Amino acid sequence: MTTAGDAHASAPTAAVPMISMAGVQKYFGDLHVLRDITLDVPTGQVVIVVGPSGSGKSTLCRTINRLEPVDAGTIAVDGRELPAEGKALAALRADVGMVFQSFNLFAHKTILENVMLAPVKVRKLSRADAKARAVELLDRVGIGNQADKYPAQLSGGQQQRVAIARALAMNPKVMLFDEPTSALDPEMVSEVLDVMTALAREGMTMLVVTHEMGFARKAGNRVLFMADGQIVEDTDPDTFFTAPKSARAQDFLGKIL
Ligand code: ADP
Ligand code: MG
């Protein structure tokens, strides 16, 4: 969390938030899924999003890069409001990397090709440059020696690390993670969280939907607790996990801890 001291030490100009949502409303038919979400995430902040199933966590992530359009309100990334569609949307969407619970790798492409694909197609990198970058990123997530394999030949934890490398290959300004370890066998959770922790330490702005409390406390700067489409608590991880204020958060923590 930004403190007065941090603000004093950094640039004198007022910093534009990396993610800025104001008055965002989202409905699925009659279901009001995001209720007046207003949220600023400063550059470099790691925000943990928790809350019961159906509270709107995934929808929140998906609206930030317009995988879901919103019904009202504004969303800006790095000071630029997302256009509804078209080429400008594709370019801005590429600034927001997303990693899902299911790894969503292309099954018929090698690990290397999975990581090279979008930079060549969307960022118009040469194949040589895209390959060099992919090799570097696969090394960084500890998969360098598996580059020529196909996704099905890798474990779930390895596939998720490839998915992270693939998102990073676009040089995103923000990374969104939606329950990235929920589909993994328990012994593979830490290898993915370690990569995410390293990314957080390098200063990436991150929004992470997860119930991994150890990660939240180690890597997170801020916790948002969602219920019924609203941000009910917005505090630091230690406070949230040790002294949640609302009855709903207390009830929720009682069930997951
Ligand atoms: P969470 O990720 O917190 O579990 P979601 O954002 O996935 O919650 O869902 C919030 C609510 O919106 C839930 O009631 C869910 O059933 C509903 N919902 C999500 N996606 C859709 C959709 N594409 N169509 C209709 N309802 C949806
Ligand atoms: Mg979800």
Short mmCIF file of C-alpha atoms and ligand atoms in Angstrom, two decimals:
data_model
loop_
_atom_site.label_atom_id
_atom_site.label_comp_id
_atom_site.label_asym_id
_atom_site.label_seq_id
_atom_site.Cartn_x
_atom_site.Cartn_y
_atom_site.Cartn_z
CA MET A 1 0.00 0.00 0.00
CA THR A 2 1.23 3.46 -0.81
CA THR A 3 2.17 5.45 2.25
CA ALA A 4 2.94 9.13 2.60
CA GLY A 5 6.59 8.17 2.78
CA ASP A 6 6.44 6.25 -0.51
CA ALA A 7 4.69 9.12 -2.22
CA HIS A 8 7.34 11.51 -1.01
CA ALA A 9 10.15 9.31 -2.30
CA SER A 10 8.69 8.80 -5.78
CA ALA A 11 8.04 11.20 -8.66
CA PRO A 12 6.68 14.63 -7.73
CA THR A 13 3.81 14.41 -10.24
CA ALA A 14 0.59 12.70 -9.15
CA ALA A 15 0.89 9.16 -10.48
CA VAL A 16 -1.85 7.84 -12.75
CA PRO A 17 -3.21 4.56 -11.34
CA MET A 18 -2.33 1.51 -13.42
CA ILE A 19 -5.93 0.28 -13.16
CA SER A 20 -8.76 2.71 -12.54
CA MET A 21 -12.39 1.60 -12.36
CA ALA A 22 -15.17 4.07 -11.58
CA GLY A 23 -18.84 3.32 -11.07
CA VAL A 24 -18.67 0.01 -12.91
CA GLN A 25 -21.93 -1.89 -13.18
CA LYS A 26 -22.31 -5.28 -14.80
CA TYR A 27 -25.44 -7.36 -15.29
CA PHE A 28 -25.99 -10.82 -16.68
CA GLY A 29 -29.64 -10.49 -17.59
CA ASP A 30 -31.38 -9.58 -14.33
CA LEU A 31 -28.40 -10.62 -12.24
CA HIS A 32 -26.47 -7.60 -10.95
CA VAL A 33 -22.95 -9.04 -10.84
CA LEU A 34 -20.77 -5.94 -10.28
CA ARG A 35 -22.36 -3.21 -8.18
CA ASP A 36 -20.78 0.19 -8.52
CA ILE A 37 -17.16 -0.92 -8.43
CA THR A 38 -14.72 1.94 -7.93
CA LEU A 39 -11.11 0.92 -7.59
CA ASP A 40 -7.68 2.45 -8.21
CA VAL A 41 -4.66 0.19 -8.33
CA PRO A 42 -1.33 2.04 -8.26
CA THR A 43 1.55 0.85 -10.43
CA GLY A 44 3.42 -2.03 -8.81
CA GLN A 45 0.68 -2.93 -6.35
CA VAL A 46 -0.24 -6.59 -5.85
CA VAL A 47 -3.94 -6.86 -5.09
CA ILE A 48 -5.41 -10.10 -3.77
CA VAL A 49 -9.11 -10.63 -4.48
CA VAL A 50 -11.01 -13.05 -2.25
CA GLY A 51 -14.65 -13.82 -1.68
CA PRO A 52 -17.27 -16.53 -1.90
CA SER A 53 -18.06 -18.33 -5.12
CA GLY A 54 -20.34 -16.22 -7.30
CA SER A 55 -19.34 -12.91 -5.69
CA GLY A 56 -18.05 -11.50 -9.00
CA LYS A 57 -14.28 -12.03 -8.75
CA SER A 58 -13.87 -13.56 -12.21
CA THR A 59 -16.19 -11.02 -13.76
CA LEU A 60 -14.15 -8.21 -12.21
CA CYS A 61 -11.00 -9.60 -13.87
CA ARG A 62 -12.73 -10.14 -17.18
CA THR A 63 -14.06 -6.59 -17.35
CA ILE A 64 -10.58 -5.13 -16.86
CA ASN A 65 -9.49 -6.35 -20.29
CA ARG A 66 -13.00 -6.30 -21.74
CA LEU A 67 -13.44 -10.00 -22.11
CA GLU A 68 -16.75 -8.82 -20.62
CA PRO A 69 -18.25 -5.45 -21.57
CA VAL A 70 -19.65 -3.36 -18.70
CA ASP A 71 -23.10 -1.79 -18.54
CA ALA A 72 -22.01 1.44 -16.88
CA GLY A 73 -18.91 3.11 -15.54
CA THR A 74 -15.38 3.49 -16.86
CA ILE A 75 -12.24 1.35 -16.81
CA ALA A 76 -8.82 2.73 -17.65
CA VAL A 77 -5.48 0.96 -17.81
CA ASP A 78 -2.43 3.19 -17.42
CA GLY A 79 -4.63 6.23 -17.86
CA ARG A 80 -6.28 5.10 -21.09
CA GLU A 81 -9.93 4.15 -21.11
CA LEU A 82 -10.64 0.93 -22.93
CA PRO A 83 -12.48 1.39 -26.22
CA ALA A 84 -15.48 -0.85 -26.82
CA GLU A 85 -14.00 -2.68 -29.79
CA GLY A 86 -11.69 -2.56 -32.77
CA LYS A 87 -7.92 -2.38 -33.17
CA ALA A 88 -7.43 0.04 -30.32
CA LEU A 89 -9.09 -2.46 -28.00
CA ALA A 90 -6.82 -5.26 -29.22
CA ALA A 91 -3.75 -3.12 -28.51
CA LEU A 92 -4.88 -2.09 -25.04
CA ARG A 93 -6.05 -5.58 -24.20
CA ALA A 94 -2.55 -6.80 -24.97
CA ASP A 95 -1.33 -4.59 -22.12
CA VAL A 96 -3.31 -6.72 -19.68
CA GLY A 97 -2.05 -10.29 -19.34
CA MET A 98 -4.42 -12.88 -17.97
CA VAL A 99 -3.87 -16.31 -16.48
CA PHE A 100 -6.85 -18.55 -15.82
CA GLN A 101 -7.54 -21.55 -13.67
CA SER A 102 -7.50 -23.74 -16.79
CA PHE A 103 -4.22 -23.21 -18.57
CA ASN A 104 -5.77 -22.76 -22.04
CA LEU A 105 -2.58 -23.63 -23.92
CA PHE A 106 -2.85 -24.55 -27.60
CA ALA A 107 -2.68 -28.35 -27.47
CA HIS A 108 -1.37 -28.82 -31.00
CA LYS A 109 1.48 -26.33 -30.62
CA THR A 110 4.75 -26.77 -28.79
CA ILE A 111 5.49 -24.90 -25.58
CA LEU A 112 7.80 -22.56 -27.49
CA GLU A 113 5.17 -21.89 -30.18
CA ASN A 114 2.55 -21.23 -27.50
CA VAL A 115 4.71 -18.45 -26.08
CA MET A 116 5.74 -17.03 -29.48
CA LEU A 117 2.32 -16.90 -31.10
CA ALA A 118 0.71 -13.71 -29.77
CA PRO A 119 3.85 -11.53 -29.89
CA VAL A 120 4.21 -12.38 -33.60
CA LYS A 121 0.50 -11.94 -34.40
CA VAL A 122 -0.45 -9.00 -32.19
CA ARG A 123 2.80 -7.20 -31.37
CA LYS A 124 4.24 -7.90 -34.87
CA LEU A 125 7.54 -9.14 -33.51
CA SER A 126 9.79 -11.02 -35.96
CA ARG A 127 9.85 -14.78 -35.36
CA ALA A 128 13.51 -14.54 -34.35
CA ASP A 129 12.83 -11.86 -31.75
CA ALA A 130 9.73 -13.65 -30.49
CA LYS A 131 11.71 -16.87 -30.15
CA ALA A 132 14.54 -15.23 -28.23
CA ARG A 133 12.05 -13.63 -25.87
CA ALA A 134 10.11 -16.90 -25.45
CA VAL A 135 13.27 -18.83 -24.61
CA GLU A 136 14.21 -16.21 -22.03
CA LEU A 137 10.75 -16.28 -20.43
CA LEU A 138 10.58 -20.07 -20.36
CA ASP A 139 13.93 -20.09 -18.59
CA ARG A 140 12.61 -17.56 -16.11
CA VAL A 141 9.65 -19.77 -15.19
CA GLY A 142 11.88 -22.86 -15.04
CA ILE A 143 10.61 -24.58 -18.23
CA GLY A 144 13.52 -23.79 -20.57
CA ASN A 145 14.32 -27.45 -21.13
CA GLN A 146 10.74 -28.34 -22.14
CA ALA A 147 10.36 -25.85 -25.01
CA ASP A 148 9.89 -28.45 -27.76
CA LYS A 149 7.32 -30.53 -25.90
CA TYR A 150 3.55 -30.29 -26.26
CA PRO A 151 1.30 -29.14 -23.39
CA ALA A 152 -0.05 -32.62 -22.65
CA GLN A 153 3.50 -33.82 -21.96
CA LEU A 154 3.85 -31.35 -19.07
CA SER A 155 2.44 -31.45 -15.56
CA GLY A 156 -0.30 -29.02 -14.57
CA GLY A 157 2.14 -26.87 -12.64
CA GLN A 158 4.47 -26.72 -15.64
CA GLN A 159 1.60 -25.86 -17.98
CA GLN A 160 0.50 -23.03 -15.73
CA ARG A 161 4.04 -21.66 -15.68
CA VAL A 162 4.00 -21.75 -19.49
CA ALA A 163 0.70 -19.85 -19.41
CA ILE A 164 2.38 -17.19 -17.26
CA ALA A 165 5.33 -16.99 -19.68
CA ARG A 166 2.90 -16.71 -22.57
CA ALA A 167 1.13 -13.78 -20.93
CA LEU A 168 4.44 -12.08 -20.08
CA ALA A 169 5.60 -12.43 -23.69
CA MET A 170 3.25 -9.59 -24.60
CA ASN A 171 5.06 -7.25 -22.21
CA PRO A 172 1.87 -6.50 -20.31
CA LYS A 173 1.60 -3.58 -17.91
CA VAL A 174 -0.75 -5.52 -15.67
CA MET A 175 -1.17 -9.21 -14.92
CA LEU A 176 -4.52 -10.66 -13.86
CA PHE A 177 -4.61 -14.11 -12.30
CA ASP A 178 -7.95 -15.84 -11.79
CA GLU A 179 -7.50 -18.72 -9.33
CA PRO A 180 -4.27 -19.80 -11.06
CA THR A 181 -3.60 -22.70 -8.70
CA SER A 182 -7.12 -24.01 -8.05
CA ALA A 183 -6.91 -26.72 -10.70
CA LEU A 184 -3.48 -27.95 -9.63
CA ASP A 185 -2.51 -30.95 -7.56
CA PRO A 186 -1.35 -29.69 -4.15
CA GLU A 187 2.32 -30.50 -4.74
CA MET A 188 2.37 -28.21 -7.81
CA VAL A 189 0.86 -25.14 -6.21
CA SER A 190 4.08 -23.71 -4.79
CA GLU A 191 6.03 -23.84 -8.06
CA VAL A 192 3.41 -21.57 -9.63
CA LEU A 193 3.12 -19.28 -6.61
CA ASP A 194 6.93 -18.94 -6.55
CA VAL A 195 6.90 -17.61 -10.12
CA MET A 196 4.12 -15.18 -9.19
CA THR A 197 5.98 -14.05 -6.07
CA ALA A 198 9.08 -13.32 -8.14
CA LEU A 199 6.98 -11.33 -10.59
CA ALA A 200 5.47 -9.33 -7.73
CA ARG A 201 8.92 -8.57 -6.34
CA GLU A 202 10.02 -7.31 -9.77
CA GLY A 203 7.31 -4.67 -9.53
CA MET A 204 4.59 -6.03 -11.80
CA THR A 205 1.12 -4.62 -11.10
CA MET A 206 -1.00 -7.68 -10.32
CA LEU A 207 -4.57 -8.53 -9.46
CA VAL A 208 -4.78 -12.07 -8.14
CA VAL A 209 -7.95 -13.99 -7.32
CA THR A 210 -6.75 -16.62 -4.89
CA HIS A 211 -7.46 -18.12 -1.51
CA GLU A 212 -3.79 -18.97 -0.96
CA MET A 213 -3.30 -17.06 2.25
CA GLY A 214 0.45 -17.69 2.47
CA PHE A 215 0.94 -16.13 -0.94
CA ALA A 216 -1.42 -13.28 -0.11
CA ARG A 217 0.58 -12.39 2.97
CA LYS A 218 3.99 -12.84 1.34
CA ALA A 219 3.38 -11.16 -2.02
CA GLY A 220 0.21 -9.11 -1.59
CA ASN A 221 0.01 -5.43 -0.67
CA ARG A 222 -3.75 -5.25 -0.45
CA VAL A 223 -6.77 -7.51 -0.11
CA LEU A 224 -10.19 -6.87 -1.60
CA PHE A 225 -12.98 -8.98 -0.14
CA MET A 226 -15.93 -9.25 -2.51
CA ALA A 227 -19.47 -10.32 -1.72
CA ASP A 228 -22.54 -10.00 -3.95
CA GLY A 229 -20.72 -7.93 -6.54
CA GLN A 230 -19.37 -5.36 -4.11
CA ILE A 231 -15.99 -4.69 -2.55
CA VAL A 232 -16.88 -5.16 1.10
CA GLU A 233 -13.39 -4.84 2.59
CA ASP A 234 -10.26 -3.19 1.21
CA THR A 235 -7.32 -3.57 3.53
CA ASP A 236 -3.84 -5.05 3.91
CA PRO A 237 -3.38 -8.85 3.98
CA ASP A 238 -2.37 -9.13 7.65
CA THR A 239 -5.36 -7.14 8.81
CA PHE A 240 -7.73 -9.02 6.57
CA PHE A 241 -6.62 -12.50 7.55
CA THR A 242 -6.22 -11.80 11.27
CA ALA A 243 -8.91 -9.20 11.98
CA PRO A 244 -11.57 -9.04 9.23
CA LYS A 245 -14.13 -6.35 10.03
CA SER A 246 -17.36 -7.49 8.40
CA ALA A 247 -19.41 -10.45 9.55
CA ARG A 248 -19.36 -11.74 5.96
CA ALA A 249 -15.59 -11.77 5.80
CA GLN A 250 -15.40 -13.47 9.20
CA ASP A 251 -17.87 -16.08 8.01
CA PHE A 252 -15.95 -16.57 4.75
CA LEU A 253 -12.59 -16.96 6.50
CA GLY A 254 -14.15 -19.40 8.94
CA LYS A 255 -14.95 -21.63 5.96
CA ILE A 256 -11.63 -21.48 4.10
CA LEU A 257 -9.13 -21.52 6.96
P1 ADP B 1 -16.72 -15.69 -8.82
O1 ADP B 1 -15.56 -15.66 -9.75
O2 ADP B 1 -16.56 -14.81 -7.63
O3 ADP B 1 -17.10 -17.09 -8.40
P2 ADP B 1 -18.22 -14.85 -11.14
O4 ADP B 1 -17.71 -13.52 -11.50
O5 ADP B 1 -17.76 -16.01 -11.95
O6 ADP B 1 -17.99 -15.10 -9.58
O7 ADP B 1 -19.81 -14.85 -11.22
C1 ADP B 1 -20.59 -13.88 -10.59
C2 ADP B 1 -22.05 -14.20 -10.87
O8 ADP B 1 -22.29 -14.02 -12.26
C3 ADP B 1 -22.45 -15.62 -10.55
O9 ADP B 1 -23.76 -15.62 -10.06
C4 ADP B 1 -22.37 -16.31 -11.90
O10 ADP B 1 -23.25 -17.41 -11.95
C5 ADP B 1 -22.79 -15.21 -12.83
N1 ADP B 1 -22.20 -15.32 -14.17
C6 ADP B 1 -20.88 -15.32 -14.45
N2 ADP B 1 -20.66 -15.38 -15.78
C7 ADP B 1 -21.89 -15.42 -16.36
C8 ADP B 1 -22.35 -15.48 -17.72
N3 ADP B 1 -21.47 -15.49 -18.74
N4 ADP B 1 -23.67 -15.51 -17.92
C9 ADP B 1 -24.55 -15.46 -16.89
N5 ADP B 1 -24.19 -15.40 -15.59
C10 ADP B 1 -22.87 -15.38 -15.31
MG MG B 2 -14.32 -17.17 -10.41
#
